[in-house]
Amino acid sequence: MVNFDYKQLLQKNINNKEKNVVNELYGSLLNGYINQDTTATNDQFGPRLLNNQEGSSIWEQIKHELLTCENYTFAVAFITDSMVSNLKPIFKDLSRRGIKGRILTSTYLYFNQPAVFQELLKIPNIEVKIAEVDGFHQKGYIFQHQGYQTIIIGSANLTTNALMRNYEWSLRINSLDSGDIVDQVRSNVELEWKNASNLTNEWITSYSFTYAVCKIKLEK
């Protein structure tokens, strides 16, 4: 394994607009992965474990990222109606500002209720697709900022309990747009997005019937 010299970040030919971001990321990388005692960091850029304990709310972090991003993508297996209700005011504000979002979800275990899909379909400036891959169980939140991305990956689905109450583990990381981790996540999401089904009223009608049948079987 070849060691990577993080100082290369500062040696690149970058314009003044990007320089502050690169400097902050450089310090955060040294703090988060080398030695936290000798390197100061900006908490916004450094890696951080979010677990819904004191001062570490997944929901608060996601709200912050949404309100400061240029666009966003959620890849989550489970979504609840109560969480959609919490997000609606934020989504509508983002829509008014021209910020677009995408949500990739699934029918895994028939957890998602048809009403959730109906509510998602009503929200402007959000494109929703249903993953076709078997066992889709992802929990990732991707936020595009100016020159870099914030990615939150862990155990938390898009539910009120997961984002606000449960003891979860989600890791927040940041990377410049050309970073390898960004490419890995982007490639995976785009592949599933390309093969996913569009959320439409017709799809919801069909799913509602299947959902009801499966629930009856599970209750027997």
PDB file of C-alpha atoms in Angstrom:
ATOM      1  CA  MET A   1       0.000   0.000   0.000  1.00  0.00           C
ATOM      2  CA  VAL A   2       1.425   3.371  -1.023  1.00  0.00           C
ATOM      3  CA  ASN A   3       1.369   6.136   1.572  1.00  0.00           C
ATOM      4  CA  PHE A   4      -0.373   9.305   0.451  1.00  0.00           C
ATOM      5  CA  ASP A   5       1.192  12.683   1.215  1.00  0.00           C
ATOM      6  CA  TYR A   6      -1.651  15.010   2.178  1.00  0.00           C
ATOM      7  CA  LYS A   7       0.658  17.973   1.559  1.00  0.00           C
ATOM      8  CA  GLN A   8       0.004  17.357  -2.120  1.00  0.00           C
ATOM      9  CA  LEU A   9      -3.338  19.040  -1.547  1.00  0.00           C
ATOM     10  CA  LEU A  10      -1.578  22.327  -0.927  1.00  0.00           C
ATOM     11  CA  GLN A  11       0.897  21.920  -3.781  1.00  0.00           C
ATOM     12  CA  LYS A  12      -1.771  21.732  -6.468  1.00  0.00           C
ATOM     13  CA  ASN A  13      -2.453  24.673  -8.726  1.00  0.00           C
ATOM     14  CA  ILE A  14      -5.668  26.007  -7.242  1.00  0.00           C
ATOM     15  CA  ASN A  15      -7.389  29.353  -7.534  1.00  0.00           C
ATOM     16  CA  ASN A  16      -8.056  31.623  -4.577  1.00  0.00           C
ATOM     17  CA  LYS A  17     -11.685  30.543  -4.385  1.00  0.00           C
ATOM     18  CA  GLU A  18     -10.732  26.943  -3.648  1.00  0.00           C
ATOM     19  CA  LYS A  19      -7.704  27.633  -1.464  1.00  0.00           C
ATOM     20  CA  ASN A  20      -9.565  28.043   1.827  1.00  0.00           C
ATOM     21  CA  VAL A  21     -11.450  24.795   1.307  1.00  0.00           C
ATOM     22  CA  VAL A  22      -8.251  22.901   0.527  1.00  0.00           C
ATOM     23  CA  ASN A  23      -6.469  24.360   3.565  1.00  0.00           C
ATOM     24  CA  GLU A  24      -9.366  23.389   5.840  1.00  0.00           C
ATOM     25  CA  LEU A  25      -9.562  19.882   4.409  1.00  0.00           C
ATOM     26  CA  TYR A  26      -5.808  19.457   4.767  1.00  0.00           C
ATOM     27  CA  GLY A  27      -5.912  20.316   8.462  1.00  0.00           C
ATOM     28  CA  SER A  28      -8.953  18.128   9.002  1.00  0.00           C
ATOM     29  CA  LEU A  29      -7.310  15.127   7.334  1.00  0.00           C
ATOM     30  CA  LEU A  30      -4.243  15.442   9.553  1.00  0.00           C
ATOM     31  CA  ASN A  31      -6.421  15.852  12.641  1.00  0.00           C
ATOM     32  CA  GLY A  32      -8.829  13.026  11.803  1.00  0.00           C
ATOM     33  CA  TYR A  33      -6.396  10.428  10.451  1.00  0.00           C
ATOM     34  CA  ILE A  34      -2.904  11.341  11.704  1.00  0.00           C
ATOM     35  CA  ASN A  35      -2.795  13.110  15.090  1.00  0.00           C
ATOM     36  CA  GLN A  36      -5.617  15.036  16.722  1.00  0.00           C
ATOM     37  CA  ASP A  37      -3.316  16.464  19.406  1.00  0.00           C
ATOM     38  CA  THR A  38      -0.966  18.334  17.078  1.00  0.00           C
ATOM     39  CA  THR A  39      -3.285  19.595  14.345  1.00  0.00           C
ATOM     40  CA  ALA A  40      -6.180  22.014  14.721  1.00  0.00           C
ATOM     41  CA  THR A  41      -9.242  21.387  12.607  1.00  0.00           C
ATOM     42  CA  ASN A  42     -12.468  22.928  11.412  1.00  0.00           C
ATOM     43  CA  ASP A  43     -15.237  20.659  12.701  1.00  0.00           C
ATOM     44  CA  GLN A  44     -17.212  21.262   9.514  1.00  0.00           C
ATOM     45  CA  PHE A  45     -14.657  19.403   7.395  1.00  0.00           C
ATOM     46  CA  GLY A  46     -13.209  16.750   9.691  1.00  0.00           C
ATOM     47  CA  PRO A  47     -14.516  13.161   9.886  1.00  0.00           C
ATOM     48  CA  ARG A  48     -17.050  12.723  12.653  1.00  0.00           C
ATOM     49  CA  LEU A  49     -19.070   9.918  14.185  1.00  0.00           C
ATOM     50  CA  LEU A  50     -22.756  10.794  14.561  1.00  0.00           C
ATOM     51  CA  ASN A  51     -24.685   8.618  17.013  1.00  0.00           C
ATOM     52  CA  ASN A  52     -27.589  10.735  18.342  1.00  0.00           C
ATOM     53  CA  GLN A  53     -25.903  11.123  21.691  1.00  0.00           C
ATOM     54  CA  GLU A  54     -25.370  14.553  23.254  1.00  0.00           C
ATOM     55  CA  GLY A  55     -24.043  17.016  20.668  1.00  0.00           C
ATOM     56  CA  SER A  56     -23.998  14.400  17.919  1.00  0.00           C
ATOM     57  CA  SER A  57     -27.421  14.487  16.267  1.00  0.00           C
ATOM     58  CA  ILE A  58     -27.708  12.901  12.837  1.00  0.00           C
ATOM     59  CA  TRP A  59     -30.848  14.922  12.153  1.00  0.00           C
ATOM     60  CA  GLU A  60     -29.194  18.253  13.018  1.00  0.00           C
ATOM     61  CA  GLN A  61     -26.235  17.441  10.782  1.00  0.00           C
ATOM     62  CA  ILE A  62     -28.480  16.508   7.855  1.00  0.00           C
ATOM     63  CA  LYS A  63     -30.481  19.718   8.299  1.00  0.00           C
ATOM     64  CA  HIS A  64     -27.282  21.764   8.279  1.00  0.00           C
ATOM     65  CA  GLU A  65     -26.021  20.070   5.132  1.00  0.00           C
ATOM     66  CA  LEU A  66     -29.355  20.504   3.361  1.00  0.00           C
ATOM     67  CA  LEU A  67     -29.525  24.216   4.143  1.00  0.00           C
ATOM     68  CA  THR A  68     -26.000  24.858   2.860  1.00  0.00           C
ATOM     69  CA  CYS A  69     -25.704  22.494  -0.120  1.00  0.00           C
ATOM     70  CA  GLU A  70     -26.018  23.015  -3.872  1.00  0.00           C
ATOM     71  CA  ASN A  71     -27.833  19.695  -4.425  1.00  0.00           C
ATOM     72  CA  TYR A  72     -28.307  16.424  -2.554  1.00  0.00           C
ATOM     73  CA  THR A  73     -28.937  12.716  -2.998  1.00  0.00           C
ATOM     74  CA  PHE A  74     -30.374  10.305  -0.423  1.00  0.00           C
ATOM     75  CA  ALA A  75     -29.973   6.548  -0.866  1.00  0.00           C
ATOM     76  CA  VAL A  76     -32.086   4.969   1.867  1.00  0.00           C
ATOM     77  CA  ALA A  77     -34.026   1.727   2.149  1.00  0.00           C
ATOM     78  CA  PHE A  78     -36.637   2.815   4.686  1.00  0.00           C
ATOM     79  CA  ILE A  79     -38.625   6.067   4.879  1.00  0.00           C
ATOM     80  CA  THR A  80     -41.433   6.975   7.288  1.00  0.00           C
ATOM     81  CA  ASP A  81     -44.261   9.429   6.819  1.00  0.00           C
ATOM     82  CA  SER A  82     -43.361  11.288  10.018  1.00  0.00           C
ATOM     83  CA  MET A  83     -39.832  11.927   8.730  1.00  0.00           C
ATOM     84  CA  VAL A  84     -41.144  13.186   5.421  1.00  0.00           C
ATOM     85  CA  SER A  85     -43.371  15.598   7.373  1.00  0.00           C
ATOM     86  CA  ASN A  86     -40.322  16.902   9.243  1.00  0.00           C
ATOM     87  CA  LEU A  87     -38.443  17.402   6.002  1.00  0.00           C
ATOM     88  CA  LYS A  88     -41.230  18.974   3.956  1.00  0.00           C
ATOM     89  CA  PRO A  89     -40.662  22.599   5.096  1.00  0.00           C
ATOM     90  CA  ILE A  90     -36.941  22.261   4.361  1.00  0.00           C
ATOM     91  CA  PHE A  91     -37.521  20.628   0.985  1.00  0.00           C
ATOM     92  CA  LYS A  92     -39.981  23.362  -0.004  1.00  0.00           C
ATOM     93  CA  ASP A  93     -37.546  26.086   1.035  1.00  0.00           C
ATOM     94  CA  LEU A  94     -34.800  24.427  -0.995  1.00  0.00           C
ATOM     95  CA  SER A  95     -37.158  24.184  -3.964  1.00  0.00           C
ATOM     96  CA  ARG A  96     -37.868  27.917  -3.790  1.00  0.00           C
ATOM     97  CA  ARG A  97     -34.123  28.517  -3.936  1.00  0.00           C
ATOM     98  CA  GLY A  98     -33.737  26.194  -6.924  1.00  0.00           C
ATOM     99  CA  ILE A  99     -31.904  23.465  -4.973  1.00  0.00           C
ATOM    100  CA  LYS A 100     -32.664  20.054  -6.450  1.00  0.00           C
ATOM    101  CA  GLY A 101     -32.624  16.715  -4.699  1.00  0.00           C
ATOM    102  CA  ARG A 102     -32.841  13.020  -5.469  1.00  0.00           C
ATOM    103  CA  ILE A 103     -34.047  10.127  -3.326  1.00  0.00           C
ATOM    104  CA  LEU A 104     -33.250   6.519  -4.180  1.00  0.00           C
ATOM    105  CA  THR A 105     -35.248   4.098  -2.057  1.00  0.00           C
ATOM    106  CA  SER A 106     -36.725   0.619  -2.276  1.00  0.00           C
ATOM    107  CA  THR A 107     -39.547  -1.771  -1.517  1.00  0.00           C
ATOM    108  CA  TYR A 108     -37.284  -3.930   0.653  1.00  0.00           C
ATOM    109  CA  LEU A 109     -39.340  -5.977   3.154  1.00  0.00           C
ATOM    110  CA  TYR A 110     -42.311  -3.779   2.178  1.00  0.00           C
ATOM    111  CA  PHE A 111     -41.434  -1.433   5.010  1.00  0.00           C
ATOM    112  CA  ASN A 112     -42.289   1.758   3.100  1.00  0.00           C
ATOM    113  CA  GLN A 113     -45.988   2.513   3.116  1.00  0.00           C
ATOM    114  CA  PRO A 114     -47.714   3.632  -0.103  1.00  0.00           C
ATOM    115  CA  ALA A 115     -48.635   6.917   1.616  1.00  0.00           C
ATOM    116  CA  VAL A 116     -44.935   7.756   1.932  1.00  0.00           C
ATOM    117  CA  PHE A 117     -44.468   7.473  -1.817  1.00  0.00           C
ATOM    118  CA  GLN A 118     -47.559   9.583  -2.414  1.00  0.00           C
ATOM    119  CA  GLU A 119     -46.168  12.357  -0.203  1.00  0.00           C
ATOM    120  CA  LEU A 120     -42.754  12.224  -1.847  1.00  0.00           C
ATOM    121  CA  LEU A 121     -44.355  12.586  -5.252  1.00  0.00           C
ATOM    122  CA  LYS A 122     -45.938  15.883  -4.170  1.00  0.00           C
ATOM    123  CA  ILE A 123     -42.673  17.595  -3.206  1.00  0.00           C
ATOM    124  CA  PRO A 124     -41.282  19.862  -5.938  1.00  0.00           C
ATOM    125  CA  ASN A 125     -37.663  19.712  -7.116  1.00  0.00           C
ATOM    126  CA  ILE A 126     -37.146  16.175  -5.808  1.00  0.00           C
ATOM    127  CA  GLU A 127     -36.803  13.221  -8.150  1.00  0.00           C
ATOM    128  CA  VAL A 128     -37.551   9.856  -6.577  1.00  0.00           C
ATOM    129  CA  LYS A 129     -36.632   6.441  -7.928  1.00  0.00           C
ATOM    130  CA  ILE A 130     -37.123   2.890  -6.690  1.00  0.00           C
ATOM    131  CA  ALA A 131     -34.042   0.667  -6.719  1.00  0.00           C
ATOM    132  CA  GLU A 132     -34.471  -2.611  -8.563  1.00  0.00           C
ATOM    133  CA  VAL A 133     -31.500  -4.404  -6.982  1.00  0.00           C
ATOM    134  CA  ASP A 134     -32.431  -7.196  -4.561  1.00  0.00           C
ATOM    135  CA  GLY A 135     -31.823  -6.496  -0.893  1.00  0.00           C
ATOM    136  CA  PHE A 136     -31.351  -2.738  -1.294  1.00  0.00           C
ATOM    137  CA  HIS A 137     -30.523  -1.680   2.259  1.00  0.00           C
ATOM    138  CA  GLN A 138     -28.361   1.412   1.851  1.00  0.00           C
ATOM    139  CA  LYS A 139     -28.321   4.380   4.225  1.00  0.00           C
ATOM    140  CA  GLY A 140     -26.382   7.225   2.664  1.00  0.00           C
ATOM    141  CA  TYR A 141     -26.799  10.996   2.408  1.00  0.00           C
ATOM    142  CA  ILE A 142     -24.738  12.937  -0.132  1.00  0.00           C
ATOM    143  CA  PHE A 143     -24.503  16.733  -0.236  1.00  0.00           C
ATOM    144  CA  GLN A 144     -22.790  18.692  -2.990  1.00  0.00           C
ATOM    145  CA  HIS A 145     -21.170  21.892  -1.773  1.00  0.00           C
ATOM    146  CA  GLN A 146     -18.959  24.325  -3.658  1.00  0.00           C
ATOM    147  CA  GLY A 147     -15.918  22.283  -4.603  1.00  0.00           C
ATOM    148  CA  TYR A 148     -16.474  19.428  -2.170  1.00  0.00           C
ATOM    149  CA  GLN A 149     -18.996  16.847  -0.984  1.00  0.00           C
ATOM    150  CA  THR A 150     -20.192  15.802   2.431  1.00  0.00           C
ATOM    151  CA  ILE A 151     -21.210  12.151   2.721  1.00  0.00           C
ATOM    152  CA  ILE A 152     -22.994  10.607   5.713  1.00  0.00           C
ATOM    153  CA  ILE A 153     -23.039   6.809   5.670  1.00  0.00           C
ATOM    154  CA  GLY A 154     -24.064   4.459   8.450  1.00  0.00           C
ATOM    155  CA  SER A 155     -26.979   2.690  10.060  1.00  0.00           C
ATOM    156  CA  ALA A 156     -29.623   5.442   9.928  1.00  0.00           C
ATOM    157  CA  ASN A 157     -32.559   5.201   7.541  1.00  0.00           C
ATOM    158  CA  LEU A 158     -34.793   8.166   6.716  1.00  0.00           C
ATOM    159  CA  THR A 159     -37.011   7.602   9.748  1.00  0.00           C
ATOM    160  CA  THR A 160     -37.756   9.713  12.815  1.00  0.00           C
ATOM    161  CA  ASN A 161     -36.412   7.084  15.202  1.00  0.00           C
ATOM    162  CA  ALA A 162     -33.171   6.577  13.272  1.00  0.00           C
ATOM    163  CA  LEU A 163     -32.355  10.248  12.759  1.00  0.00           C
ATOM    164  CA  MET A 164     -33.549  11.630  16.078  1.00  0.00           C
ATOM    165  CA  ARG A 165     -33.784   8.944  18.785  1.00  0.00           C
ATOM    166  CA  ASN A 166     -32.013   5.644  18.174  1.00  0.00           C
ATOM    167  CA  TYR A 167     -28.421   4.999  19.145  1.00  0.00           C
ATOM    168  CA  GLU A 168     -27.046   4.854  15.591  1.00  0.00           C
ATOM    169  CA  TRP A 169     -23.606   4.968  14.030  1.00  0.00           C
ATOM    170  CA  SER A 170     -23.199   7.222  11.009  1.00  0.00           C
ATOM    171  CA  LEU A 171     -19.871   8.534   9.753  1.00  0.00           C
ATOM    172  CA  ARG A 172     -19.686  11.997   8.227  1.00  0.00           C
ATOM    173  CA  ILE A 173     -16.792  12.513   5.835  1.00  0.00           C
ATOM    174  CA  ASN A 174     -15.803  15.294   3.444  1.00  0.00           C
ATOM    175  CA  SER A 175     -13.870  15.140   0.207  1.00  0.00           C
ATOM    176  CA  LEU A 176     -12.980  17.439  -2.647  1.00  0.00           C
ATOM    177  CA  ASP A 177     -14.981  16.639  -5.776  1.00  0.00           C
ATOM    178  CA  SER A 178     -12.051  14.804  -7.354  1.00  0.00           C
ATOM    179  CA  GLY A 179     -11.491  12.563  -4.307  1.00  0.00           C
ATOM    180  CA  ASP A 180     -11.570   8.795  -4.715  1.00  0.00           C
ATOM    181  CA  ILE A 181     -14.237   8.282  -2.053  1.00  0.00           C
ATOM    182  CA  VAL A 182     -16.534  10.668  -3.915  1.00  0.00           C
ATOM    183  CA  ASP A 183     -15.959   8.707  -7.109  1.00  0.00           C
ATOM    184  CA  GLN A 184     -16.668   5.396  -5.378  1.00  0.00           C
ATOM    185  CA  VAL A 185     -19.938   6.588  -3.856  1.00  0.00           C
ATOM    186  CA  ARG A 186     -21.007   8.460  -6.982  1.00  0.00           C
ATOM    187  CA  SER A 187     -20.345   5.465  -9.242  1.00  0.00           C
ATOM    188  CA  ASN A 188     -22.366   3.148  -7.020  1.00  0.00           C
ATOM    189  CA  VAL A 189     -25.296   5.537  -6.667  1.00  0.00           C
ATOM    190  CA  GLU A 190     -25.389   6.434 -10.353  1.00  0.00           C
ATOM    191  CA  LEU A 191     -25.403   2.767 -11.361  1.00  0.00           C
ATOM    192  CA  GLU A 192     -28.365   2.013  -9.101  1.00  0.00           C
ATOM    193  CA  TRP A 193     -30.076   5.259 -10.144  1.00  0.00           C
ATOM    194  CA  LYS A 194     -29.744   4.388 -13.826  1.00  0.00           C
ATOM    195  CA  ASN A 195     -31.361   0.992 -13.291  1.00  0.00           C
ATOM    196  CA  ALA A 196     -34.078   2.192 -10.902  1.00  0.00           C
ATOM    197  CA  SER A 197     -37.782   2.741 -11.668  1.00  0.00           C
ATOM    198  CA  ASN A 198     -39.320   6.209 -11.723  1.00  0.00           C
ATOM    199  CA  LEU A 199     -41.810   7.011  -8.990  1.00  0.00           C
ATOM    200  CA  THR A 200     -45.164   7.680 -10.653  1.00  0.00           C
ATOM    201  CA  ASN A 201     -48.826   7.506  -9.706  1.00  0.00           C
ATOM    202  CA  GLU A 202     -49.120   4.314 -11.742  1.00  0.00           C
ATOM    203  CA  TRP A 203     -46.213   2.748  -9.863  1.00  0.00           C
ATOM    204  CA  ILE A 204     -47.789   3.694  -6.518  1.00  0.00           C
ATOM    205  CA  THR A 205     -51.115   2.110  -7.526  1.00  0.00           C
ATOM    206  CA  SER A 206     -49.386  -1.137  -8.410  1.00  0.00           C
ATOM    207  CA  TYR A 207     -47.257  -1.093  -5.267  1.00  0.00           C
ATOM    208  CA  SER A 208     -50.278  -0.393  -3.057  1.00  0.00           C
ATOM    209  CA  PHE A 209     -51.922  -3.628  -4.196  1.00  0.00           C
ATOM    210  CA  THR A 210     -48.744  -5.688  -3.663  1.00  0.00           C
ATOM    211  CA  TYR A 211     -48.134  -4.004  -0.305  1.00  0.00           C
ATOM    212  CA  ALA A 212     -51.616  -4.884   0.941  1.00  0.00           C
ATOM    213  CA  VAL A 213     -51.298  -8.521  -0.152  1.00  0.00           C
ATOM    214  CA  CYS A 214     -47.909  -8.914   1.493  1.00  0.00           C
ATOM    215  CA  LYS A 215     -49.108  -7.358   4.743  1.00  0.00           C
ATOM    216  CA  ILE A 216     -52.040  -9.784   4.875  1.00  0.00           C
ATOM    217  CA  LYS A 217     -49.689 -12.729   4.372  1.00  0.00           C
ATOM    218  CA  LEU A 218     -47.338 -11.484   7.102  1.00  0.00           C
ATOM    219  CA  GLU A 219     -50.211 -11.128   9.582  1.00  0.00           C
ATOM    220  CA  LYS A 220     -51.378 -14.716   9.092  1.00  0.00           C
TER     221      LYS A 220
END
